[in-house]
Coordinates of C-alpha atoms in Angstrom, one line a residue:
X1 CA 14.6 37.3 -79.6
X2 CA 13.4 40.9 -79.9
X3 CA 9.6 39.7 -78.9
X4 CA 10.6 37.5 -75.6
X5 CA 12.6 40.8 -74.4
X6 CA 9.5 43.2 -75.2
X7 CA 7.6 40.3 -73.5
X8 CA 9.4 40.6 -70.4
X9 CA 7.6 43.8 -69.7
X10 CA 4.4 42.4 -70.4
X11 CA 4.2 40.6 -67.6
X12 CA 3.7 42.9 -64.2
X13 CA 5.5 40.5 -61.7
X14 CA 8.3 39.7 -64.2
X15 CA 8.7 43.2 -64.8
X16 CA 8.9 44.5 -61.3
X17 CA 11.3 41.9 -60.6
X18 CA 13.6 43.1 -63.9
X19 CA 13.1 46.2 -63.0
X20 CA 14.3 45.4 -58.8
X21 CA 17.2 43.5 -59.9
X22 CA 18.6 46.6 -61.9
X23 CA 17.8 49.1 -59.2
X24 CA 19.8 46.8 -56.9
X25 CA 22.8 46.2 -59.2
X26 CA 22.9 50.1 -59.6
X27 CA 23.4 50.6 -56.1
X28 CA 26.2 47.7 -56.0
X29 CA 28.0 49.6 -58.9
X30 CA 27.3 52.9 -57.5
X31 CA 29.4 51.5 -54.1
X32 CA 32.4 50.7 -56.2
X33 CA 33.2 53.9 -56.5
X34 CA 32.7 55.5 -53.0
X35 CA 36.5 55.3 -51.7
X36 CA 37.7 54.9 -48.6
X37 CA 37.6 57.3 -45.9
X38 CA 41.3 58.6 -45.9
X39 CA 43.1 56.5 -48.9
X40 CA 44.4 57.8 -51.9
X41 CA 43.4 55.6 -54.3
X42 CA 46.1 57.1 -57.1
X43 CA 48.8 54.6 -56.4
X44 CA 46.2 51.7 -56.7
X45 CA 44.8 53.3 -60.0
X46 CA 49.1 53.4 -60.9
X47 CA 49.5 49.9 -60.0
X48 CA 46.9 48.3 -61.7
X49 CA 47.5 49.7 -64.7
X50 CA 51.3 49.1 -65.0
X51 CA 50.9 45.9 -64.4
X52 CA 48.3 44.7 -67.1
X53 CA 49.8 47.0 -69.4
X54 CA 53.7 46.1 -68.8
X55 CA 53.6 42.7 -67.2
X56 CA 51.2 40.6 -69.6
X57 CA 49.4 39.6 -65.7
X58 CA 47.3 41.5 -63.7
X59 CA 48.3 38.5 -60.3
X60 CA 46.1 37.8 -57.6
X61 CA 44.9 41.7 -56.8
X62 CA 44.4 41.9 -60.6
X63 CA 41.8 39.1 -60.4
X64 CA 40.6 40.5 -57.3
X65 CA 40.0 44.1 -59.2
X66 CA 37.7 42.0 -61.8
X67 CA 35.6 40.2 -59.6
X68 CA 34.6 43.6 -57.8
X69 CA 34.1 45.8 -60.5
X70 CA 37.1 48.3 -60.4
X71 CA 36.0 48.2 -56.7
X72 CA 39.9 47.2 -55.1
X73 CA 41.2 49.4 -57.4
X74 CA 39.2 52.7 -56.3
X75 CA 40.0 51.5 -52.7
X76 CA 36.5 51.5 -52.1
X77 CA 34.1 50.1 -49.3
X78 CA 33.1 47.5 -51.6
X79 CA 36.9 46.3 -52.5
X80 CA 36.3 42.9 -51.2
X81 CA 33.2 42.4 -53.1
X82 CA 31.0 39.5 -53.1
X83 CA 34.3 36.9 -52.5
X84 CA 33.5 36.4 -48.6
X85 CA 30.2 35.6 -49.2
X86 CA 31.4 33.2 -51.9
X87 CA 34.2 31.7 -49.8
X88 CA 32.1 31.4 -47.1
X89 CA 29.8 29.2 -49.1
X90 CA 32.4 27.5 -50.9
X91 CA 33.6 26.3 -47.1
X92 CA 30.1 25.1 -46.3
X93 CA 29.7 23.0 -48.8
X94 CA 33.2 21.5 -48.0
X95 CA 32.1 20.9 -44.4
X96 CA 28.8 19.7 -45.0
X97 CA 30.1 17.0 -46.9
X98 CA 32.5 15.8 -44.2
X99 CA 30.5 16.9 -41.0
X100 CA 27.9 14.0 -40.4
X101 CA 25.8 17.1 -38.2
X102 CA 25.8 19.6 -41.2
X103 CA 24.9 16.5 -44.0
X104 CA 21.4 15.7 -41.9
X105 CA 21.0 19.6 -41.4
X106 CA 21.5 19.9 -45.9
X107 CA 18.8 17.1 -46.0
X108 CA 15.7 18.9 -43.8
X109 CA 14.7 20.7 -46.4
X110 CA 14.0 24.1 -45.8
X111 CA 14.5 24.7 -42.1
X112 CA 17.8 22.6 -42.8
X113 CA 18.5 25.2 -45.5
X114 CA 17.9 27.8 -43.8
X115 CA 20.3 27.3 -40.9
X116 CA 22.9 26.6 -43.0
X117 CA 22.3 29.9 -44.7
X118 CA 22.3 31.3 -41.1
X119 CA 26.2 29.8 -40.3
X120 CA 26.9 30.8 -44.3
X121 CA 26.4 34.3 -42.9
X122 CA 28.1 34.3 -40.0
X123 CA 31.3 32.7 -41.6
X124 CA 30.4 36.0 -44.1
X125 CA 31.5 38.1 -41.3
X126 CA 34.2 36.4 -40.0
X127 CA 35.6 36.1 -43.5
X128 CA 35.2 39.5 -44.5
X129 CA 36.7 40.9 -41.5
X130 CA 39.9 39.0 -41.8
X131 CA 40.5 39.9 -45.0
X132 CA 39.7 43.7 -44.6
X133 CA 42.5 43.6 -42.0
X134 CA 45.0 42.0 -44.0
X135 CA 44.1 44.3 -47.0
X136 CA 44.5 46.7 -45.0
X137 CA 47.6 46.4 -42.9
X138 CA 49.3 45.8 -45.7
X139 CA 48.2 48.9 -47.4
X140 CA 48.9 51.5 -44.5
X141 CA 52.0 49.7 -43.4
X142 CA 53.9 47.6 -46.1
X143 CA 52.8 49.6 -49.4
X144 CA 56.0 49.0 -51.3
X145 CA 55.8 44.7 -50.7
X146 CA 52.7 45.2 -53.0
X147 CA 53.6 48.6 -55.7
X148 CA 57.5 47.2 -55.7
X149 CA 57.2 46.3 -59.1
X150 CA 55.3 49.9 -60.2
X151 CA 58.2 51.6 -59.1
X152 CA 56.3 52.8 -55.7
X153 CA 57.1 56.2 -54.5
X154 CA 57.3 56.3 -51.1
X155 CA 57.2 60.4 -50.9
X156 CA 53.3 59.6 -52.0
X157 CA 51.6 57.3 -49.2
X158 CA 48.3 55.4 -49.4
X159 CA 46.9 56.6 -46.5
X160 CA 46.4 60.0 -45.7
X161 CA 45.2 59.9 -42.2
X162 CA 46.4 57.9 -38.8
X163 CA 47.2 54.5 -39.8
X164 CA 45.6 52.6 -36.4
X165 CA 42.1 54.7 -36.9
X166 CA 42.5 53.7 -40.8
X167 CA 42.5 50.1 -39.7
X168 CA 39.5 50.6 -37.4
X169 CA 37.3 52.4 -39.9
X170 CA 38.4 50.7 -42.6
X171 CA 37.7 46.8 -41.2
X172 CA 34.0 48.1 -40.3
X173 CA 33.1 49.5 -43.4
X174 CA 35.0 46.9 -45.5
X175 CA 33.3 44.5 -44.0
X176 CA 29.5 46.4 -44.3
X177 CA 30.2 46.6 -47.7
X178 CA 30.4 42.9 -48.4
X179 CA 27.3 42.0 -46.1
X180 CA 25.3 45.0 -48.1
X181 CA 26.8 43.0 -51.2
X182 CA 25.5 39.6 -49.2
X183 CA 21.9 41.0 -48.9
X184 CA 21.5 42.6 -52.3
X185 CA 22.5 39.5 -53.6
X186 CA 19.9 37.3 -51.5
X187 CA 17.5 40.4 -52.2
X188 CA 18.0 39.3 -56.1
X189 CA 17.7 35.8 -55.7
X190 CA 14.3 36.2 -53.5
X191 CA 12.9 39.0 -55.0
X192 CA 14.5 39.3 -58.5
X193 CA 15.3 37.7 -61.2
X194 CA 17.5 35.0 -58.8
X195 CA 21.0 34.0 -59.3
X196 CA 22.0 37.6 -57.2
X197 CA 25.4 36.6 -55.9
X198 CA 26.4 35.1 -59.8
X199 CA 25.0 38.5 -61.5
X200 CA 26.7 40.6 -58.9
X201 CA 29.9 39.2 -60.1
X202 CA 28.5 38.9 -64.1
X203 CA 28.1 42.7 -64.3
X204 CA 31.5 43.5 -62.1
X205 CA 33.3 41.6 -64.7
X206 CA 31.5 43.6 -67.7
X207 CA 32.6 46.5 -66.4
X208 CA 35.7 46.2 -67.2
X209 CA 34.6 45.8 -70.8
X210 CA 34.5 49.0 -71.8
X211 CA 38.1 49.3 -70.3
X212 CA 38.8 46.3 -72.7
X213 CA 37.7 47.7 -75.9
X214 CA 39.3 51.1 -75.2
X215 CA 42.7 49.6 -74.9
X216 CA 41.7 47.7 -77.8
X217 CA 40.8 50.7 -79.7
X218 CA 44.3 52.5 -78.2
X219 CA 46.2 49.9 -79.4
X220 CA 44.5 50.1 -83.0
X221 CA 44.9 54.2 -83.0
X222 CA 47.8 55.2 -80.8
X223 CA 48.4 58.9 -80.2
X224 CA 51.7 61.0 -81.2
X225 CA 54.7 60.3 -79.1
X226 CA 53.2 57.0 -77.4
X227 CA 54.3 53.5 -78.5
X228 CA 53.9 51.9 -82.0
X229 CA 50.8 50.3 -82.1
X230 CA 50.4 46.5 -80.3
X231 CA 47.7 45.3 -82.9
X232 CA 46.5 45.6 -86.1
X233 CA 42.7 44.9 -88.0
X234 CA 44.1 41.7 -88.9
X235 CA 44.7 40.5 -85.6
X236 CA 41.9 41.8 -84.4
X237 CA 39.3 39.9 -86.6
X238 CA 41.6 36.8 -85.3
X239 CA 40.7 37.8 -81.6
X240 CA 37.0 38.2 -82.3
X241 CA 37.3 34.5 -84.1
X242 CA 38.8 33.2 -81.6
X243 CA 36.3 34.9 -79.0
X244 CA 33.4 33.4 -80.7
X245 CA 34.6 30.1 -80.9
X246 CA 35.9 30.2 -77.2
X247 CA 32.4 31.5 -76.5
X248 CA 30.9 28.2 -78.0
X249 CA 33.2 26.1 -76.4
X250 CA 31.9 27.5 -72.8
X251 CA 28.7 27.3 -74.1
X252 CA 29.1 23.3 -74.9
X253 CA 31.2 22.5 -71.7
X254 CA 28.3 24.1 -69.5
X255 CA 25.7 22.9 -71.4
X256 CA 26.8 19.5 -72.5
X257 CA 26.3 16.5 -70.2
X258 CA 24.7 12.7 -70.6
X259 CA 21.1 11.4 -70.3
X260 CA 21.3 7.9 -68.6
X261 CA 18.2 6.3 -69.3
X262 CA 15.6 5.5 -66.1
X263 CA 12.5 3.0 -66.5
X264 CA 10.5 3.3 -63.2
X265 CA 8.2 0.0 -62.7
X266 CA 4.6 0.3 -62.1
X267 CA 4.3 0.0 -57.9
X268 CA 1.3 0.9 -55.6
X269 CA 1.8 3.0 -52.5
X270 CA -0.8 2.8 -50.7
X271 CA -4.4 3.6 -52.9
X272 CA -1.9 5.2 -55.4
X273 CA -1.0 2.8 -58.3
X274 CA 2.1 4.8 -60.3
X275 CA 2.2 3.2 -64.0
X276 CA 5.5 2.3 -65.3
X277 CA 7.5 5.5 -67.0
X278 CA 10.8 6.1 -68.6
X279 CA 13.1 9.3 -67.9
X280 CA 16.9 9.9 -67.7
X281 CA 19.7 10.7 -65.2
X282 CA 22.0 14.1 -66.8
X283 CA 25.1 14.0 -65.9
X284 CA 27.0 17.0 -66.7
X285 CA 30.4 17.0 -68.2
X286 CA 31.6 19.9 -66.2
X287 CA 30.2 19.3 -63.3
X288 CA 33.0 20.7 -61.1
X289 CA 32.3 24.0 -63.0
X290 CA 34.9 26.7 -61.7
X291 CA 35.7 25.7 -58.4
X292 CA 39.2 23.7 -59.9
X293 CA 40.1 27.4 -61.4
X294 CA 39.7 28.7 -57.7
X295 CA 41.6 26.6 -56.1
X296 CA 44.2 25.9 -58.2
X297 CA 44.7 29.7 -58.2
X298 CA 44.6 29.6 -54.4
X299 CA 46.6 27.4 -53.8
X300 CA 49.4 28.5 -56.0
X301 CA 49.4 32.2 -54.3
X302 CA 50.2 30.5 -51.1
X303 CA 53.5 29.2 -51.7
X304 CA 54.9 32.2 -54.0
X305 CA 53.9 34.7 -50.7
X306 CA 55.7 31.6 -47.9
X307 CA 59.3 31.6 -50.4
X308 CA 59.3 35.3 -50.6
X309 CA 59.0 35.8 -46.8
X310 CA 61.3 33.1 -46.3
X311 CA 63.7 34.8 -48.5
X312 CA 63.4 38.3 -46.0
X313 CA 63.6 36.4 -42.6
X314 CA 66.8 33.8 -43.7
X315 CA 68.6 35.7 -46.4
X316 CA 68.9 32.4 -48.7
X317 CA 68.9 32.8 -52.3
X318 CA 67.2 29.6 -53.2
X319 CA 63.6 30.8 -51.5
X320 CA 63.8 33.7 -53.9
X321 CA 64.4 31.4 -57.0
X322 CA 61.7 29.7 -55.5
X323 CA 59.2 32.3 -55.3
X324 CA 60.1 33.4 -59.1
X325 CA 59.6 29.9 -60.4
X326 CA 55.9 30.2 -59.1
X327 CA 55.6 33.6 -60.3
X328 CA 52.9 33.9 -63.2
X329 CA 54.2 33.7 -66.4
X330 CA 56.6 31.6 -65.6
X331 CA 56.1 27.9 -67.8
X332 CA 56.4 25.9 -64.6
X333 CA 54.0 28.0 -63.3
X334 CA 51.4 27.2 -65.8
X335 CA 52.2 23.5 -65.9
X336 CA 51.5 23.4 -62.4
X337 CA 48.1 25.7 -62.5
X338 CA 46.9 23.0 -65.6
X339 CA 48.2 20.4 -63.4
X340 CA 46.1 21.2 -60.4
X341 CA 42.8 22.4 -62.8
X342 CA 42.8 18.9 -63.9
X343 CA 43.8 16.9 -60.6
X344 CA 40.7 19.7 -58.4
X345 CA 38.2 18.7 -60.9
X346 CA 38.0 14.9 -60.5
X347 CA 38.3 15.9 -56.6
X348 CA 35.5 17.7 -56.8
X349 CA 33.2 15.0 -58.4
X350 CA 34.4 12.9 -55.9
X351 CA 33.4 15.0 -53.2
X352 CA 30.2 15.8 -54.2
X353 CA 29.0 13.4 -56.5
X354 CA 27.6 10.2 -54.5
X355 CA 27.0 7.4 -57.3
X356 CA 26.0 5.1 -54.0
X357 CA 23.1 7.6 -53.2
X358 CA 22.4 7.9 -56.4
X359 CA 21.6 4.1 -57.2
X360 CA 19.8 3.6 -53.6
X361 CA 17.4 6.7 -54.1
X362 CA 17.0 4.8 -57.7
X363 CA 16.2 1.6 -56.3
X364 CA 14.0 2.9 -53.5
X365 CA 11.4 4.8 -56.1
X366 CA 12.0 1.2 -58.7
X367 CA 13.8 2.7 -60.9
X368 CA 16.7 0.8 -62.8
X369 CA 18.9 1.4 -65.9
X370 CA 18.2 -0.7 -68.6
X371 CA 20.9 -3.4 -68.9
X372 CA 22.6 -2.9 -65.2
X373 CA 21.5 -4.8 -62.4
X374 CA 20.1 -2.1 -59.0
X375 CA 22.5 -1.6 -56.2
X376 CA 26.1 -1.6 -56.2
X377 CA 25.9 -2.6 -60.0
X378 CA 24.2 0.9 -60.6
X379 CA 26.4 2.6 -58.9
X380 CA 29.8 1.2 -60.2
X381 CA 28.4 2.2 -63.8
X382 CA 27.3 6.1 -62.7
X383 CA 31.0 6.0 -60.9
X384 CA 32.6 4.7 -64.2
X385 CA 30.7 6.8 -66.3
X386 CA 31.2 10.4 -64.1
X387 CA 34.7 10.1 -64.3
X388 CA 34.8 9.7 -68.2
X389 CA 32.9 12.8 -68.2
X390 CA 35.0 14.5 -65.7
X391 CA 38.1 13.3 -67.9
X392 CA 37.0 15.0 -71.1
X393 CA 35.6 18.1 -69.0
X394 CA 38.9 18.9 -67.0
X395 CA 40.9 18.8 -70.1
X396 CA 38.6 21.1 -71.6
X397 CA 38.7 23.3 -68.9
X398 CA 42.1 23.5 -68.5
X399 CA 42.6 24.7 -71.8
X400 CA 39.8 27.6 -71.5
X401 CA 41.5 28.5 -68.1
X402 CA 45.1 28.7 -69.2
X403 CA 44.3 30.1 -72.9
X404 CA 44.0 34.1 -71.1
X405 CA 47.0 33.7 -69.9
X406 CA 49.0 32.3 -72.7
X407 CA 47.3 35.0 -74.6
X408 CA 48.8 37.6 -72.3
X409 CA 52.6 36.2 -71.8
X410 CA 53.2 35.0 -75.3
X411 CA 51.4 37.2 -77.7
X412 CA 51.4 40.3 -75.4
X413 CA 48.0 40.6 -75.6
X414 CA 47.0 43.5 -72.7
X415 CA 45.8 41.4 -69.2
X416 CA 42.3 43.1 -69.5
X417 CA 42.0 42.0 -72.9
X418 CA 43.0 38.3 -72.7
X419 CA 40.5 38.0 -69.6
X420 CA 37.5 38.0 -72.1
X421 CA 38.9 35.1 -73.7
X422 CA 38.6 32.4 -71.7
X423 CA 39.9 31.8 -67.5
X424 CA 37.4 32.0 -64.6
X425 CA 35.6 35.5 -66.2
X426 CA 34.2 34.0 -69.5
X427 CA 33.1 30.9 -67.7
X428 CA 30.9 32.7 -65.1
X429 CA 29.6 35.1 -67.5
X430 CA 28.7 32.7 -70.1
X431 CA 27.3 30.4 -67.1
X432 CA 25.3 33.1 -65.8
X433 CA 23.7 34.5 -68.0
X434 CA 22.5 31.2 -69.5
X435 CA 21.5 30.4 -66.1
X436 CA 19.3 34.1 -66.2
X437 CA 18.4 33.7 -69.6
X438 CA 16.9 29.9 -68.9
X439 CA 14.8 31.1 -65.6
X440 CA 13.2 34.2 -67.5
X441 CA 12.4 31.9 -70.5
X442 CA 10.5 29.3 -68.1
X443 CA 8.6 32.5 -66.7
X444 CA 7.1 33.5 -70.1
X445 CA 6.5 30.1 -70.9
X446 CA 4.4 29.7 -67.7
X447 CA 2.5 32.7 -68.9
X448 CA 2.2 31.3 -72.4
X449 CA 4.6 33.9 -73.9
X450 CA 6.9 33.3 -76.6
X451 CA 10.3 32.4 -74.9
X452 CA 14.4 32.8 -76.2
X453 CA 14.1 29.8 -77.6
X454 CA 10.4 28.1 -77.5
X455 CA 7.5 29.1 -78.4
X456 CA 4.6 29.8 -75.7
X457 CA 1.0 28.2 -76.4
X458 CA -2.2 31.2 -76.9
X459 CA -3.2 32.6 -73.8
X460 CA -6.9 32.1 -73.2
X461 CA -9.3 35.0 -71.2
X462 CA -9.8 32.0 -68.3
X463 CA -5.8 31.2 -68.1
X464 CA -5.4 35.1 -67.8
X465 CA -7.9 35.2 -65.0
X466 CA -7.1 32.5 -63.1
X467 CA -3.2 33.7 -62.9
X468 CA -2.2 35.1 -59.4
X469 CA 0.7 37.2 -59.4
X470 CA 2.1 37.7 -55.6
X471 CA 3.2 41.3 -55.7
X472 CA 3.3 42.1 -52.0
X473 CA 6.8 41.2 -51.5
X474 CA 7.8 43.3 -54.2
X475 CA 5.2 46.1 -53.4
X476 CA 7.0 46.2 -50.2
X477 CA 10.7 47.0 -51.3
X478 CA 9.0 50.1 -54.0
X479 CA 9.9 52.8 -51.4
X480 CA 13.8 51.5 -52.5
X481 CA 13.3 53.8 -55.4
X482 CA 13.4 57.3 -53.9
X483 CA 16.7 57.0 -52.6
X484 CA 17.8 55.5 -55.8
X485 CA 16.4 58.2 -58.0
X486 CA 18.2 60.7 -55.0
X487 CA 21.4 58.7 -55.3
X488 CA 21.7 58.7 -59.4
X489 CA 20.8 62.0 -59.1
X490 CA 23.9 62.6 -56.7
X491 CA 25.6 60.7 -58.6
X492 CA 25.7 62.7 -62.3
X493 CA 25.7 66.2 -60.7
X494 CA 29.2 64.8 -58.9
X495 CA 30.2 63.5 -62.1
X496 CA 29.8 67.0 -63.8
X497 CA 31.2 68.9 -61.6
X498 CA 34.5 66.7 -61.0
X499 CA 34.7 67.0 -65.1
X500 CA 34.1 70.6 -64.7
X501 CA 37.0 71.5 -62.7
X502 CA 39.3 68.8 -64.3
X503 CA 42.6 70.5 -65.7
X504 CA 42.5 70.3 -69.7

């Protein structure tokens, strides 16, 4: 393990790129914690930490504050993070597989690709904006509908400065701030070590890590005159057990999936005579991955938000009950949230999975599985055989997503905490980062390096010469480092000075 990591630097492109992808996730941290221009981020800061701390759920805006980083709750220019880009994605995928127009455009290749990477960004926009008004509105002109349950102190606004030019600013730079997210993350995909928009979100949800393991430690070793302690070493070698083995799980749901067996038949095209072969079909057991979580989540904020405004406009008592029955923590709350988890995933297979295309590209290239008959045959099996694997997959998702939660209401384990134990954080991290770890391992192997897992074969003096590494991309985006270097620098001597004139 030791010798594929020093062998990442061994290689120039790979390190350039390693070293590219870190540059660029320093500036995406480094714009977490740029505020607002006229917000005081204090009552934010208050929020957040009342409610993980008091209410065993951090809600929608606590989930929000993990997937940027801290970002929503330093009121920053990045507080809407790499979501619109994600959304935005999320919807084209949705439309192309509806829309006859964008399904031929997804099957040109790379000029099809392209466009649709064209519309992805100007829904981007669109997205982003919308939100960054409603964020904001809601901030300048409705604060105590969101710190109600903080005890919000109305003598101590959020903003500080004309409310209509907050708006104004606020939408444009909101909205910069996830298109400068947009492009680093297609800047780390091209140019880096890809997967930019998943790692943008991986290392905002480690950073709230270190908040983790300090309120783990807090709880361990309170201070005079604050509360008894909420764990002890006991319960905390239980919560690194059950971490591990939670860990694994993700690890098997992600990886695991089924080789159908393929024979191709020997056929000439052409001059060409291809011999007979075997391979396999993989089908993946979670192949929905954490799109159910997303939109069971979404769709169950909806509802709560309708009830309560209801409630305000009419006076009735029932939209109120309403609205607290769909609260989280509540156990109708959870049954429905499993419910829909398990009901999204087969929805999603359905959607995208097409057994029929499937078994007609088989049958067009001559390949059959062994003991099913080609054409509809083939496809009834893949359709019988997805939704097995879908079965088993949603349940086992559904556990992982609800066990952070349950962690949190029942055995009042802190919000921050339980979110490292399963839910929509541990499956993108874990996800990710095998995802990284798999595309840096096929790049030493190329080079004949030792990998993560595999071994590499001897590098000869011809392979070594006849390797062409294509560094004028990368060459290109070098000059990024001076304003880095200016920026970290920035950075620490602000740092010092704010701790400097701290009150102790």
């Amino acid at each position: 393990m030791i010798a594929a990591f020093i062998n990442c630097f061994k290689i120039r492109e790979l390190r350039d790129r390693i070293l590219l992808t870190l540059g660029l996730i320093f500036v995406a941290r480094l714009g977490t914690h740029i505020p607002l221009p006229g917000i005081d981020p204090k009552p934010l800061e208050d929020y957040y930490d009342y409610v993980t701390r008091h209410t065993g759920q951090g809600g929608m805006l606590g989930m929000i504050n993990i997937f940027t980083g801290g970002a929503l709750r330093s009121g920053s220019i990045l507080a809407l993070g790499i979501m619109p880009y994600i959304n935005a994605s999320i919807f084209m995928q949705l439309f192309a597989a509806v829309e006859p127009h964008m399904a031929r455009l997804a099957q040109e290749g790379d000029v099809g690709r392209q466009k649709i990477s064209q519309y992805t960004r100007y829904a981007t926009i669109g997205i982003a904006g919308i939100q960054a008004m409603m964020m904001l509105y809601v901030f300048a002109y409705h604060p105590e509908g969101i710190f109600k349950d903080a005890h919000f102190d109305a003598s101590h606004p959020v903003i500080l400065v004309s409310k209509p030019w907050f708006m104004f600013c606020g939408t444009i730079l909101m909205t910069s701030g996830a298109m400068l997210l947009m492009w680093i993350g297609e800047q780390i995909t091209q140019f880096g070590i890809g997967n930019g928009t998943s790692l943008l979100i991986t290392v905002n949800i480690l950073s709230n890590l270190p908040t983790a393991m300090g309120r783990v430690w807090a709880e361990l070793h309170p201070t005079i005159g604050s509360e008894e302690a909420g764990l002890n070493s006991s319960q905390v070698i239980l919560m690194i057990g059950l971490l591990v083995v939670v860990v694994a799980g993700i690890v098997m749901l992600t990886q695991g999936q089924r080789k159908i067996p393929v024979h191709y038949a020997k056929r000439v095209v052409g001059r060409r005579v291809f011999q007979s072969q075997s391979n396999f079909l993989p089908l993946k057991i979670n192949y929905s991955g954490v799109m159910p979580i997303i939109f069971a989540s979404a769709i169950l904020m909806f509802p709560q938000q309708i009830f309560k405004y209801l409630n305000l406009l009419f006076g009735i008592s029932i939209f109120q009950g309403l609205a607290d029955t769909l609260t989280p923590g509540t156990t109708v709350y959870y049954m429905i949230y499993a419910f829909l988890i398990f009901v999204f995933s087969f929805f999603w297979v359905a959607l995208m999975f097409k057994p029929i295309q499937v078994a007609d590209d088989l049958k067009k290239y001559g390949g059959y599985i062994p003991g099913v008959p080609p054409g509809e045959p083939t496809a009834k099996f893949l359709d019988f055989t997805m939704t097995r694997l879908t079965f088993a997959g949603a349940i086992f998702l559904t556990v992982i997503a609800v066990l952070p939660s349950i962690l949190a209401e029942y055995k009042h384990v802190d919000w921050v905490i339980a979110q490292f134990f399963g839910g929509t954080s541990t499956l993108i991290m874990v996800g990710v980062l095998l995802d990284t770890m798999r595309q840096v391992e096929t790049f030493l192997l190329q080079r004949h390096y030792d990998g993560f897992l595999r071994k590499g074969r001897a590098k000869s003096n011809a392979t070594r010469a006849t390797q062409t590494l294509d560094q004028q991309e990368i060459k290109n985006l070098r000059p990024l480092w001076i304003p880095l270097v200016i920026l970290l620098v920035l950075g620490i001597a602000a740092w010092a000075f704010n701790s400097a004139n701290l009150p102790h």
